[in-house]
Amino acid sequence: MLNIGCHLSTSKGFKHMGEEALSLGANTFQFFTRNPRGSKAKKMDEKDASALMALVQEHQFAPLLGHAPYTLNACASDPHIREFAHMVIKDDLANMEYLPNNLYTFHPGNHVGQGVETGIELIGQLLNQALRPEQTTLVLLEIMSGKGSEVGTSFEEINQILQRVNLIEKMGVCLDTCHIYSAGYDIVNDLDGVLTQFDEIVGLDKLKAIHLNDSLNPHGSRKDRHAKIGQGTIGMEAITNIINHPRLRHLPFYLETPNELPGYAEEIKLLKAAFHG
Ligand code: FE
Ligand code: FE
Ligand code: ZN
């Protein structure tokens, strides 16, 4: 069975997202833990969270994926911005425990002129401050496209961050197909080679989620613009190979394509039809 979902809006609450996912033919979804550009998290509605957990159990969903806000920068040069990032991650992880045993992904950050090495060091430090042995949430590093001074744009950088984390069993990786194609990994012509590389550098056991997006920009462009499935430079054939690949097919796939709900429903249908049961 293909584990597939898309990004949904939290505005009507947790249980509503679960019902929406079902109506789209999905068995999981991604959501922002708070306003993607803002800072304030809504107070956790515990009843709503447990209603979602009941629905998820009943319908045997794949893990849900919480996404940290884009504004979070774990490796900013300004210590106040880093302290804010620490607070956001800590808060988000506390909230995620109301939705136990799920996933939380974040963009590693922008080193803003301090250099990748310093960036990696700061991200590692922040994770060591924020992770708790008792947490049930896995924290995922999202691989980035390499625009600006982004950190975490290669398998090596992702591995170097992971190497610094003490509670490594709480960590994983989220692979965004648009981002890695833009970052220079040729998943169209050499998917096997890219996955072998990932396995040697990071370890495929660390790969916990795939953001399934087509890309508006060519391979190696270091730009981050998502396209609808089959309508970008990655294309339907490569995407079909990705969802069916023996080393990936068991993973949950989350669409972050430029769509409203009917568009997501169509893409989910298309991908289910392309999946070899
Ligand atoms: Fe992301
Ligand atoms: Fe993504
Ligand atoms: Zn992106």
XYZ file of C-alpha atoms in Angstrom, residues 84-221:
138
model
C 13.946 31.872 19.816
C 14.547 28.820 17.584
C 15.292 26.767 20.680
C 12.062 27.917 22.320
C 10.016 27.125 19.192
C 11.441 23.613 18.804
C 11.073 22.866 22.511
C 7.450 24.085 22.499
C 6.619 22.256 19.298
C 8.082 19.013 20.639
C 6.075 19.392 23.846
C 2.922 19.886 21.743
C 3.763 16.956 19.470
C 3.537 14.681 22.515
C -0.245 15.190 22.365
C 0.072 13.422 19.002
C 2.507 10.755 20.176
C 4.786 8.645 17.954
C 4.751 10.933 14.962
C 7.326 12.998 13.041
C 8.513 16.615 13.177
C 10.611 18.146 10.389
C 12.531 21.405 10.248
C 14.799 23.276 7.846
C 18.288 23.141 9.395
C 18.850 26.867 8.886
C 20.894 29.587 7.202
C 24.420 30.235 8.419
C 24.214 33.856 7.137
C 27.911 34.336 6.491
C 29.292 32.387 9.448
C 30.163 29.436 7.240
C 28.717 25.934 6.975
C 30.964 24.510 9.717
C 29.705 27.001 12.325
C 26.155 26.471 11.108
C 26.426 22.722 11.595
C 27.918 23.180 15.066
C 25.110 25.536 16.164
C 22.359 23.258 14.851
C 23.890 20.328 16.720
C 24.050 22.364 19.917
C 20.438 23.431 19.647
C 19.258 19.865 19.062
C 21.198 18.702 22.109
C 19.405 21.363 24.151
C 15.943 20.565 22.789
C 15.760 16.762 22.544
C 14.470 14.739 25.509
C 15.046 11.025 26.138
C 11.339 10.562 26.963
C 9.961 12.157 23.774
C 8.106 9.876 21.329
C 8.495 12.236 18.358
C 11.233 11.690 15.783
C 12.865 14.957 14.683
C 13.778 15.073 10.997
C 16.316 17.265 9.225
C 14.958 18.359 5.858
C 17.499 18.376 3.041
C 17.525 21.826 1.405
C 17.976 23.009 -2.190
C 21.065 25.131 -1.504
C 19.690 28.624 -2.009
C 21.380 31.468 -0.117
C 23.412 30.273 2.854
C 21.289 27.204 3.596
C 22.843 24.463 5.705
C 21.908 20.813 5.115
C 22.045 20.871 1.326
C 24.175 17.740 0.930
C 24.130 14.266 2.467
C 27.525 15.082 4.019
C 26.186 18.171 5.821
C 23.124 16.260 7.032
C 25.414 13.544 8.370
C 27.684 16.087 10.078
C 24.686 17.551 11.926
C 23.495 14.075 12.965
C 27.002 13.193 14.200
C 26.768 16.018 16.745
C 23.455 14.898 18.259
C 23.670 12.891 21.472
C 20.138 11.432 21.342
C 20.661 10.182 17.791
C 17.795 7.676 18.164
C 15.382 10.636 18.206
C 16.649 11.896 14.828
C 15.901 11.125 11.196
C 15.927 12.709 7.741
C 13.182 14.077 5.492
C 14.090 13.925 1.830
C 12.364 16.524 -0.369
C 12.518 15.416 -4.017
C 12.381 19.001 -5.329
C 15.124 20.120 -2.949
C 17.595 17.310 -3.620
C 17.103 17.534 -7.390
C 17.782 21.288 -7.195
C 20.736 20.630 -4.879
C 22.332 18.478 -7.572
C 21.272 14.884 -6.860
C 20.078 13.357 -10.123
C 17.061 11.337 -9.016
C 15.788 11.373 -12.617
C 18.695 9.557 -14.311
C 20.439 7.876 -11.362
C 18.012 7.197 -8.518
C 19.878 4.015 -7.511
C 23.175 5.894 -7.362
C 21.703 8.710 -5.261
C 20.186 6.245 -2.796
C 23.450 4.298 -2.554
C 25.231 7.568 -1.810
C 22.636 8.439 0.842
C 23.046 5.002 2.383
C 26.841 5.255 2.523
C 26.914 8.791 3.936
C 23.815 9.013 6.162
C 22.324 5.503 6.240
C 18.954 4.687 4.686
C 17.689 3.575 8.104
C 17.656 7.298 8.997
C 15.295 8.166 6.135
C 11.805 8.502 7.640
C 9.775 10.702 5.267
C 9.683 11.923 1.677
C 8.343 15.301 0.566
C 7.119 14.348 -2.889
C 7.271 17.383 -5.161
C 8.065 18.059 -8.783
C 10.366 21.024 -9.469
C 9.996 24.143 -11.601
C 13.781 24.459 -11.965
C 16.410 22.254 -13.601
C 18.747 19.781 -11.907
C 21.401 21.554 -9.825
C 19.708 24.973 -10.015
